[in-house]
Amino acid sequence: MTKSTKDRFRPVKSILVSQPKPSSDKSPYFQLAEKYNLKIDFRPFIKVEPVSIKEFRKQKIDILKHTAVIFTSRNAIDHFFKICQELKIEMPADMKYFCISEQAAHYLQKYIVIRKRKLFVGERTAADMFDYFKKHKGEKYLFPCSDIRKDDIPNFLAENNIDFTEAVIYHTVAADLSDLKDITYDILAFYSPSGIKSLKHNFPDFKQNKTRIAAFGPTTSKSVRDEGLILDIEAPMPNAPSMTGALELYIKKVNNV
């Protein structure tokens, strides 16, 4: 085993997760830290910035000409209703809402009174909603999203000749990570290609060296490799459907637990 190979199997003591700190004390990350005596820090590598009303108007989108809205995140919900408020638009009672998860559907209640027959909820991924889109093919969908988003929903709608309009309502940009310049972690955990881009944006001369990289999802994994970095931990796996599960399998191996 060469020295560089050995570096990939050094014991893990610290992890930086490129997401906000979990609000619940029951997060599996906290359980992982306690179980293996790890230092786990959280830091969003990306931030969102709303589009201005002027920028939104340039898209020439008439919100009320649509009969259904697709929400894939809390950010999309927040920024969408902020635009509606600024434009003095009140959502009609017969508007349908398609939410990617129960969490998103629950959050939607912050802004509107939900009528069950007008709400369609997926389990966790965009694919969970595809059957709903097929069953409600006659709707005119509005898809509020970031300028950086996955292709799965627009591609499915286009391939099935379903009428939809994509509305860019916020931008995803790199967060300032300059304070992390001289700080190293054994593992960096990423959940999106945007996180990888932020790393390279903040540290153009980033050298991976002994740092291991974990990625969730095929597009994030591809982004790691496209940047010429070594992907040490890939999630989900058949025996580890979550990021924390994949991390734990790796830690058990390299920490000789």
PDB file of C-alpha atoms in Angstrom:
ATOM      1  CA  MET A   1       0.000   0.000   0.000  1.00  0.00           C
ATOM      2  CA  THR A   2       1.504   3.350  -1.062  1.00  0.00           C
ATOM      3  CA  LYS A   3       1.596   6.385   1.217  1.00  0.00           C
ATOM      4  CA  SER A   4      -1.144   8.139  -0.801  1.00  0.00           C
ATOM      5  CA  THR A   5      -3.340   5.045  -0.514  1.00  0.00           C
ATOM      6  CA  LYS A   6      -2.733   4.900   3.222  1.00  0.00           C
ATOM      7  CA  ASP A   7      -3.929   8.523   3.504  1.00  0.00           C
ATOM      8  CA  ARG A   8      -7.317   7.443   2.173  1.00  0.00           C
ATOM      9  CA  PHE A   9      -7.687   5.003   5.068  1.00  0.00           C
ATOM     10  CA  ARG A  10      -6.488   7.145   7.954  1.00  0.00           C
ATOM     11  CA  PRO A  11      -8.742   7.188  11.046  1.00  0.00           C
ATOM     12  CA  VAL A  12     -11.504   9.799  10.945  1.00  0.00           C
ATOM     13  CA  LYS A  13     -11.763  12.336  13.766  1.00  0.00           C
ATOM     14  CA  SER A  14     -13.474  15.302  12.097  1.00  0.00           C
ATOM     15  CA  ILE A  15     -16.174  15.885   9.461  1.00  0.00           C
ATOM     16  CA  LEU A  16     -17.438  19.074   7.841  1.00  0.00           C
ATOM     17  CA  VAL A  17     -20.969  18.791   6.453  1.00  0.00           C
ATOM     18  CA  SER A  18     -21.761  21.356   3.751  1.00  0.00           C
ATOM     19  CA  GLN A  19     -25.274  22.002   5.066  1.00  0.00           C
ATOM     20  CA  PRO A  20     -26.893  24.033   7.867  1.00  0.00           C
ATOM     21  CA  LYS A  21     -26.752  22.538  11.351  1.00  0.00           C
ATOM     22  CA  PRO A  22     -29.773  20.256  11.944  1.00  0.00           C
ATOM     23  CA  SER A  23     -32.488  21.848  14.062  1.00  0.00           C
ATOM     24  CA  SER A  24     -33.353  18.571  15.785  1.00  0.00           C
ATOM     25  CA  ASP A  25     -31.207  17.061  18.521  1.00  0.00           C
ATOM     26  CA  LYS A  26     -32.202  13.682  17.116  1.00  0.00           C
ATOM     27  CA  SER A  27     -30.243  14.165  13.894  1.00  0.00           C
ATOM     28  CA  PRO A  28     -28.278  11.015  12.958  1.00  0.00           C
ATOM     29  CA  TYR A  29     -25.219  13.264  12.632  1.00  0.00           C
ATOM     30  CA  PHE A  30     -25.262  13.972  16.368  1.00  0.00           C
ATOM     31  CA  GLN A  31     -25.687  10.269  17.069  1.00  0.00           C
ATOM     32  CA  LEU A  32     -22.735   9.523  14.780  1.00  0.00           C
ATOM     33  CA  ALA A  33     -20.562  12.092  16.553  1.00  0.00           C
ATOM     34  CA  GLU A  34     -21.369  10.684  19.973  1.00  0.00           C
ATOM     35  CA  LYS A  35     -21.013   7.037  18.970  1.00  0.00           C
ATOM     36  CA  TYR A  36     -17.554   7.435  17.416  1.00  0.00           C
ATOM     37  CA  ASN A  37     -16.282  10.456  19.373  1.00  0.00           C
ATOM     38  CA  LEU A  38     -16.128  12.658  16.282  1.00  0.00           C
ATOM     39  CA  LYS A  39     -16.028  16.415  15.769  1.00  0.00           C
ATOM     40  CA  ILE A  40     -18.781  17.173  13.243  1.00  0.00           C
ATOM     41  CA  ASP A  41     -19.285  20.763  12.088  1.00  0.00           C
ATOM     42  CA  PHE A  42     -21.932  22.161   9.745  1.00  0.00           C
ATOM     43  CA  ARG A  43     -21.457  24.970   7.257  1.00  0.00           C
ATOM     44  CA  PRO A  44     -23.614  25.784   4.219  1.00  0.00           C
ATOM     45  CA  PHE A  45     -21.370  26.038   1.158  1.00  0.00           C
ATOM     46  CA  ILE A  46     -24.092  27.761  -0.841  1.00  0.00           C
ATOM     47  CA  LYS A  47     -26.621  30.499  -0.206  1.00  0.00           C
ATOM     48  CA  VAL A  48     -29.684  31.685  -2.048  1.00  0.00           C
ATOM     49  CA  GLU A  49     -30.465  35.186  -3.239  1.00  0.00           C
ATOM     50  CA  PRO A  50     -33.945  36.198  -4.412  1.00  0.00           C
ATOM     51  CA  VAL A  51     -34.454  37.536  -7.902  1.00  0.00           C
ATOM     52  CA  SER A  52     -35.683  41.114  -8.007  1.00  0.00           C
ATOM     53  CA  ILE A  53     -39.189  41.896  -9.188  1.00  0.00           C
ATOM     54  CA  LYS A  54     -37.604  43.600 -12.198  1.00  0.00           C
ATOM     55  CA  GLU A  55     -35.702  40.419 -13.039  1.00  0.00           C
ATOM     56  CA  PHE A  56     -38.807  38.280 -12.533  1.00  0.00           C
ATOM     57  CA  ARG A  57     -40.881  40.496 -14.833  1.00  0.00           C
ATOM     58  CA  LYS A  58     -38.303  40.032 -17.584  1.00  0.00           C
ATOM     59  CA  GLN A  59     -39.330  36.356 -17.662  1.00  0.00           C
ATOM     60  CA  LYS A  60     -42.830  37.488 -18.706  1.00  0.00           C
ATOM     61  CA  ILE A  61     -44.617  34.929 -16.550  1.00  0.00           C
ATOM     62  CA  ASP A  62     -48.272  35.352 -15.617  1.00  0.00           C
ATOM     63  CA  ILE A  63     -48.597  33.359 -12.377  1.00  0.00           C
ATOM     64  CA  LEU A  64     -52.386  33.335 -12.425  1.00  0.00           C
ATOM     65  CA  LYS A  65     -52.538  31.773 -15.887  1.00  0.00           C
ATOM     66  CA  HIS A  66     -51.338  28.529 -14.291  1.00  0.00           C
ATOM     67  CA  THR A  67     -53.518  25.957 -12.561  1.00  0.00           C
ATOM     68  CA  ALA A  68     -50.863  24.127 -10.527  1.00  0.00           C
ATOM     69  CA  VAL A  69     -47.585  24.896  -8.781  1.00  0.00           C
ATOM     70  CA  ILE A  70     -44.697  22.465  -8.191  1.00  0.00           C
ATOM     71  CA  PHE A  71     -42.600  22.937  -5.039  1.00  0.00           C
ATOM     72  CA  THR A  72     -39.368  21.035  -4.402  1.00  0.00           C
ATOM     73  CA  SER A  73     -37.980  22.983  -1.421  1.00  0.00           C
ATOM     74  CA  ARG A  74     -38.701  25.459   1.341  1.00  0.00           C
ATOM     75  CA  ASN A  75     -36.603  28.027  -0.496  1.00  0.00           C
ATOM     76  CA  ALA A  76     -38.876  27.733  -3.511  1.00  0.00           C
ATOM     77  CA  ILE A  77     -41.961  28.199  -1.320  1.00  0.00           C
ATOM     78  CA  ASP A  78     -40.541  31.219   0.519  1.00  0.00           C
ATOM     79  CA  HIS A  79     -39.340  33.034  -2.581  1.00  0.00           C
ATOM     80  CA  PHE A  80     -42.435  32.246  -4.611  1.00  0.00           C
ATOM     81  CA  PHE A  81     -44.821  33.731  -2.058  1.00  0.00           C
ATOM     82  CA  LYS A  82     -42.503  36.703  -1.545  1.00  0.00           C
ATOM     83  CA  ILE A  83     -42.851  37.484  -5.244  1.00  0.00           C
ATOM     84  CA  CYS A  84     -46.628  36.998  -5.055  1.00  0.00           C
ATOM     85  CA  GLN A  85     -46.751  39.426  -2.142  1.00  0.00           C
ATOM     86  CA  GLU A  86     -44.694  42.047  -3.968  1.00  0.00           C
ATOM     87  CA  LEU A  87     -46.867  41.671  -7.058  1.00  0.00           C
ATOM     88  CA  LYS A  88     -50.012  41.746  -4.874  1.00  0.00           C
ATOM     89  CA  ILE A  89     -51.103  38.365  -6.214  1.00  0.00           C
ATOM     90  CA  GLU A  90     -53.441  36.213  -4.128  1.00  0.00           C
ATOM     91  CA  MET A  91     -53.455  32.523  -4.992  1.00  0.00           C
ATOM     92  CA  PRO A  92     -56.922  31.327  -6.096  1.00  0.00           C
ATOM     93  CA  ALA A  93     -58.700  28.701  -3.984  1.00  0.00           C
ATOM     94  CA  ASP A  94     -58.741  26.187  -6.847  1.00  0.00           C
ATOM     95  CA  MET A  95     -54.946  26.254  -7.392  1.00  0.00           C
ATOM     96  CA  LYS A  96     -53.356  22.787  -7.125  1.00  0.00           C
ATOM     97  CA  TYR A  97     -50.021  22.204  -5.345  1.00  0.00           C
ATOM     98  CA  PHE A  98     -47.562  19.384  -6.002  1.00  0.00           C
ATOM     99  CA  CYS A  99     -44.948  19.048  -3.233  1.00  0.00           C
ATOM    100  CA  ILE A 100     -41.875  16.828  -3.311  1.00  0.00           C
ATOM    101  CA  SER A 101     -42.267  15.731   0.327  1.00  0.00           C
ATOM    102  CA  GLU A 102     -44.457  15.863   3.422  1.00  0.00           C
ATOM    103  CA  GLN A 103     -42.026  18.404   4.892  1.00  0.00           C
ATOM    104  CA  ALA A 104     -42.520  20.747   1.950  1.00  0.00           C
ATOM    105  CA  ALA A 105     -46.305  20.261   2.094  1.00  0.00           C
ATOM    106  CA  HIS A 106     -46.345  21.024   5.801  1.00  0.00           C
ATOM    107  CA  TYR A 107     -44.208  24.143   5.264  1.00  0.00           C
ATOM    108  CA  LEU A 108     -46.599  25.334   2.557  1.00  0.00           C
ATOM    109  CA  GLN A 109     -49.236  25.802   5.262  1.00  0.00           C
ATOM    110  CA  LYS A 110     -47.228  28.782   6.472  1.00  0.00           C
ATOM    111  CA  TYR A 111     -48.623  30.659   3.472  1.00  0.00           C
ATOM    112  CA  ILE A 112     -51.950  29.093   2.496  1.00  0.00           C
ATOM    113  CA  VAL A 113     -54.840  27.021   3.812  1.00  0.00           C
ATOM    114  CA  ILE A 114     -54.431  23.666   2.114  1.00  0.00           C
ATOM    115  CA  ARG A 115     -57.412  21.745   0.805  1.00  0.00           C
ATOM    116  CA  LYS A 116     -56.573  18.055   0.532  1.00  0.00           C
ATOM    117  CA  ARG A 117     -58.096  17.595  -2.880  1.00  0.00           C
ATOM    118  CA  LYS A 118     -55.785  20.314  -4.175  1.00  0.00           C
ATOM    119  CA  LEU A 119     -52.572  18.892  -2.651  1.00  0.00           C
ATOM    120  CA  PHE A 120     -50.396  16.096  -4.045  1.00  0.00           C
ATOM    121  CA  VAL A 121     -47.355  14.950  -2.109  1.00  0.00           C
ATOM    122  CA  GLY A 122     -44.377  12.781  -3.033  1.00  0.00           C
ATOM    123  CA  GLU A 123     -42.322  10.628  -0.687  1.00  0.00           C
ATOM    124  CA  ARG A 124     -38.971  12.383  -1.055  1.00  0.00           C
ATOM    125  CA  THR A 125     -37.799  12.578  -4.673  1.00  0.00           C
ATOM    126  CA  ALA A 126     -39.044  14.192  -7.864  1.00  0.00           C
ATOM    127  CA  ALA A 127     -39.770  10.774  -9.374  1.00  0.00           C
ATOM    128  CA  ASP A 128     -42.373  10.231  -6.650  1.00  0.00           C
ATOM    129  CA  MET A 129     -44.485  12.946  -8.282  1.00  0.00           C
ATOM    130  CA  PHE A 130     -44.336  11.692 -11.857  1.00  0.00           C
ATOM    131  CA  ASP A 131     -47.481   9.564 -11.539  1.00  0.00           C
ATOM    132  CA  TYR A 132     -49.351  12.613 -10.226  1.00  0.00           C
ATOM    133  CA  PHE A 133     -48.226  14.643 -13.242  1.00  0.00           C
ATOM    134  CA  LYS A 134     -49.466  11.899 -15.581  1.00  0.00           C
ATOM    135  CA  LYS A 135     -52.842  11.708 -13.840  1.00  0.00           C
ATOM    136  CA  HIS A 136     -53.184  15.492 -13.996  1.00  0.00           C
ATOM    137  CA  LYS A 137     -51.790  15.974 -17.477  1.00  0.00           C
ATOM    138  CA  GLY A 138     -54.276  18.718 -18.318  1.00  0.00           C
ATOM    139  CA  GLU A 139     -52.943  21.178 -15.751  1.00  0.00           C
ATOM    140  CA  LYS A 140     -50.827  24.168 -16.667  1.00  0.00           C
ATOM    141  CA  TYR A 141     -47.900  23.834 -14.270  1.00  0.00           C
ATOM    142  CA  LEU A 142     -45.687  26.541 -12.828  1.00  0.00           C
ATOM    143  CA  PHE A 143     -42.292  25.327 -11.568  1.00  0.00           C
ATOM    144  CA  PRO A 144     -40.643  27.944  -9.305  1.00  0.00           C
ATOM    145  CA  CYS A 145     -36.950  27.089  -8.959  1.00  0.00           C
ATOM    146  CA  SER A 146     -33.367  28.281  -8.702  1.00  0.00           C
ATOM    147  CA  ASP A 147     -31.173  29.135 -11.662  1.00  0.00           C
ATOM    148  CA  ILE A 148     -29.307  25.941 -10.697  1.00  0.00           C
ATOM    149  CA  ARG A 149     -31.663  22.987 -10.481  1.00  0.00           C
ATOM    150  CA  LYS A 150     -31.952  19.311 -11.377  1.00  0.00           C
ATOM    151  CA  ASP A 151     -33.289  18.411 -14.800  1.00  0.00           C
ATOM    152  CA  ASP A 152     -35.579  15.558 -13.737  1.00  0.00           C
ATOM    153  CA  ILE A 153     -38.868  17.464 -13.405  1.00  0.00           C
ATOM    154  CA  PRO A 154     -38.562  19.725 -16.500  1.00  0.00           C
ATOM    155  CA  ASN A 155     -37.348  16.764 -18.590  1.00  0.00           C
ATOM    156  CA  PHE A 156     -40.256  14.560 -17.487  1.00  0.00           C
ATOM    157  CA  LEU A 157     -42.845  17.254 -18.165  1.00  0.00           C
ATOM    158  CA  ALA A 158     -41.362  18.051 -21.576  1.00  0.00           C
ATOM    159  CA  GLU A 159     -41.056  14.371 -22.595  1.00  0.00           C
ATOM    160  CA  ASN A 160     -44.710  13.779 -21.681  1.00  0.00           C
ATOM    161  CA  ASN A 161     -45.951  16.913 -23.469  1.00  0.00           C
ATOM    162  CA  ILE A 162     -47.236  18.426 -20.230  1.00  0.00           C
ATOM    163  CA  ASP A 163     -47.724  22.177 -20.272  1.00  0.00           C
ATOM    164  CA  PHE A 164     -45.366  23.894 -17.817  1.00  0.00           C
ATOM    165  CA  THR A 165     -43.487  27.129 -17.221  1.00  0.00           C
ATOM    166  CA  GLU A 166     -40.210  27.317 -15.398  1.00  0.00           C
ATOM    167  CA  ALA A 167     -39.869  30.411 -13.186  1.00  0.00           C
ATOM    168  CA  VAL A 168     -36.438  31.311 -11.818  1.00  0.00           C
ATOM    169  CA  ILE A 169     -37.230  32.944  -8.479  1.00  0.00           C
ATOM    170  CA  TYR A 170     -33.875  32.731  -6.699  1.00  0.00           C
ATOM    171  CA  HIS A 171     -30.187  32.265  -7.450  1.00  0.00           C
ATOM    172  CA  THR A 172     -27.909  29.691  -5.864  1.00  0.00           C
ATOM    173  CA  VAL A 173     -24.486  31.222  -5.240  1.00  0.00           C
ATOM    174  CA  ALA A 174     -21.301  30.295  -3.412  1.00  0.00           C
ATOM    175  CA  ALA A 175     -21.143  31.254   0.264  1.00  0.00           C
ATOM    176  CA  ASP A 176     -18.056  33.012   1.630  1.00  0.00           C
ATOM    177  CA  LEU A 177     -15.858  30.310   3.160  1.00  0.00           C
ATOM    178  CA  SER A 178     -12.677  32.359   3.531  1.00  0.00           C
ATOM    179  CA  ASP A 179     -12.573  31.743   7.294  1.00  0.00           C
ATOM    180  CA  LEU A 180     -12.051  28.028   6.606  1.00  0.00           C
ATOM    181  CA  LYS A 181      -8.856  28.616   4.651  1.00  0.00           C
ATOM    182  CA  ASP A 182      -6.496  27.237   7.278  1.00  0.00           C
ATOM    183  CA  ILE A 183      -8.860  24.655   8.778  1.00  0.00           C
ATOM    184  CA  THR A 184      -8.718  21.022   7.727  1.00  0.00           C
ATOM    185  CA  TYR A 185     -11.150  18.147   8.216  1.00  0.00           C
ATOM    186  CA  ASP A 186     -10.736  14.427   7.665  1.00  0.00           C
ATOM    187  CA  ILE A 187     -13.967  14.321   5.627  1.00  0.00           C
ATOM    188  CA  LEU A 188     -15.909  16.911   3.623  1.00  0.00           C
ATOM    189  CA  ALA A 189     -19.520  15.820   2.992  1.00  0.00           C
ATOM    190  CA  PHE A 190     -21.375  17.249  -0.020  1.00  0.00           C
ATOM    191  CA  TYR A 191     -25.019  17.016  -1.036  1.00  0.00           C
ATOM    192  CA  SER A 192     -25.042  18.918  -4.342  1.00  0.00           C
ATOM    193  CA  PRO A 193     -22.820  19.884  -7.276  1.00  0.00           C
ATOM    194  CA  SER A 194     -23.265  23.498  -6.125  1.00  0.00           C
ATOM    195  CA  GLY A 195     -21.367  22.652  -2.945  1.00  0.00           C
ATOM    196  CA  ILE A 196     -18.415  21.354  -4.965  1.00  0.00           C
ATOM    197  CA  LYS A 197     -18.471  24.469  -7.157  1.00  0.00           C
ATOM    198  CA  SER A 198     -18.461  26.625  -4.027  1.00  0.00           C
ATOM    199  CA  LEU A 199     -15.402  24.785  -2.714  1.00  0.00           C
ATOM    200  CA  LYS A 200     -13.518  25.467  -5.944  1.00  0.00           C
ATOM    201  CA  HIS A 201     -14.822  29.037  -6.096  1.00  0.00           C
ATOM    202  CA  ASN A 202     -13.576  29.808  -2.592  1.00  0.00           C
ATOM    203  CA  PHE A 203     -10.358  27.838  -2.892  1.00  0.00           C
ATOM    204  CA  PRO A 204      -9.255  27.661  -6.548  1.00  0.00           C
ATOM    205  CA  ASP A 205      -5.978  26.040  -5.510  1.00  0.00           C
ATOM    206  CA  PHE A 206      -7.621  23.479  -3.230  1.00  0.00           C
ATOM    207  CA  LYS A 207      -5.460  20.399  -2.737  1.00  0.00           C
ATOM    208  CA  GLN A 208      -7.293  17.366  -1.424  1.00  0.00           C
ATOM    209  CA  ASN A 209      -4.241  15.713   0.118  1.00  0.00           C
ATOM    210  CA  LYS A 210      -5.416  13.542   3.052  1.00  0.00           C
ATOM    211  CA  THR A 211      -8.971  14.893   3.060  1.00  0.00           C
ATOM    212  CA  ARG A 212     -11.620  12.354   2.164  1.00  0.00           C
ATOM    213  CA  ILE A 213     -14.714  13.459   0.221  1.00  0.00           C
ATOM    214  CA  ALA A 214     -18.232  12.090   0.620  1.00  0.00           C
ATOM    215  CA  ALA A 215     -20.994  12.807  -1.894  1.00  0.00           C
ATOM    216  CA  PHE A 216     -24.725  12.149  -1.889  1.00  0.00           C
ATOM    217  CA  GLY A 217     -26.386  11.341  -5.195  1.00  0.00           C
ATOM    218  CA  PRO A 218     -25.023  10.599  -8.682  1.00  0.00           C
ATOM    219  CA  THR A 219     -24.849  14.222  -9.850  1.00  0.00           C
ATOM    220  CA  THR A 220     -22.831  15.255  -6.793  1.00  0.00           C
ATOM    221  CA  SER A 221     -20.527  12.267  -7.215  1.00  0.00           C
ATOM    222  CA  LYS A 222     -19.997  13.146 -10.880  1.00  0.00           C
ATOM    223  CA  SER A 223     -19.189  16.742  -9.939  1.00  0.00           C
ATOM    224  CA  VAL A 224     -16.504  15.550  -7.510  1.00  0.00           C
ATOM    225  CA  ARG A 225     -14.849  13.449 -10.213  1.00  0.00           C
ATOM    226  CA  ASP A 226     -15.237  16.178 -12.865  1.00  0.00           C
ATOM    227  CA  GLU A 227     -13.198  18.493 -10.636  1.00  0.00           C
ATOM    228  CA  GLY A 228     -10.418  15.921 -10.539  1.00  0.00           C
ATOM    229  CA  LEU A 229     -11.023  15.073  -6.876  1.00  0.00           C
ATOM    230  CA  ILE A 230     -11.019  11.629  -5.285  1.00  0.00           C
ATOM    231  CA  LEU A 231     -14.447  10.385  -4.197  1.00  0.00           C
ATOM    232  CA  ASP A 232     -13.958   8.206  -1.126  1.00  0.00           C
ATOM    233  CA  ILE A 233     -17.543   7.805   0.114  1.00  0.00           C
ATOM    234  CA  GLU A 234     -20.517   7.581  -2.218  1.00  0.00           C
ATOM    235  CA  ALA A 235     -24.115   7.596  -0.977  1.00  0.00           C
ATOM    236  CA  PRO A 236     -26.694   6.231  -1.171  1.00  0.00           C
ATOM    237  CA  MET A 237     -25.583   2.587  -1.237  1.00  0.00           C
ATOM    238  CA  PRO A 238     -27.747  -0.543  -1.074  1.00  0.00           C
ATOM    239  CA  ASN A 239     -26.646  -1.144   2.502  1.00  0.00           C
ATOM    240  CA  ALA A 240     -26.555   2.562   3.428  1.00  0.00           C
ATOM    241  CA  PRO A 241     -29.389   4.678   1.946  1.00  0.00           C
ATOM    242  CA  SER A 242     -28.366   7.840   3.840  1.00  0.00           C
ATOM    243  CA  MET A 243     -25.219   9.951   3.974  1.00  0.00           C
ATOM    244  CA  THR A 244     -24.763   9.214   7.672  1.00  0.00           C
ATOM    245  CA  GLY A 245     -25.121   5.498   6.980  1.00  0.00           C
ATOM    246  CA  ALA A 246     -22.407   5.607   4.307  1.00  0.00           C
ATOM    247  CA  LEU A 247     -20.155   7.657   6.587  1.00  0.00           C
ATOM    248  CA  GLU A 248     -20.620   5.171   9.418  1.00  0.00           C
ATOM    249  CA  LEU A 249     -19.627   2.216   7.220  1.00  0.00           C
ATOM    250  CA  TYR A 250     -16.467   4.046   6.179  1.00  0.00           C
ATOM    251  CA  ILE A 251     -15.626   5.128   9.751  1.00  0.00           C
ATOM    252  CA  LYS A 252     -16.061   1.565  11.026  1.00  0.00           C
ATOM    253  CA  LYS A 253     -13.533   0.413   8.439  1.00  0.00           C
ATOM    254  CA  VAL A 254     -10.837   3.065   8.851  1.00  0.00           C
ATOM    255  CA  ASN A 255     -11.195   3.524  12.622  1.00  0.00           C
ATOM    256  CA  ASN A 256     -11.070  -0.232  13.161  1.00  0.00           C
ATOM    257  CA  VAL A 257     -14.283  -0.149  15.193  1.00  0.00           C
TER     258      VAL A 257
END
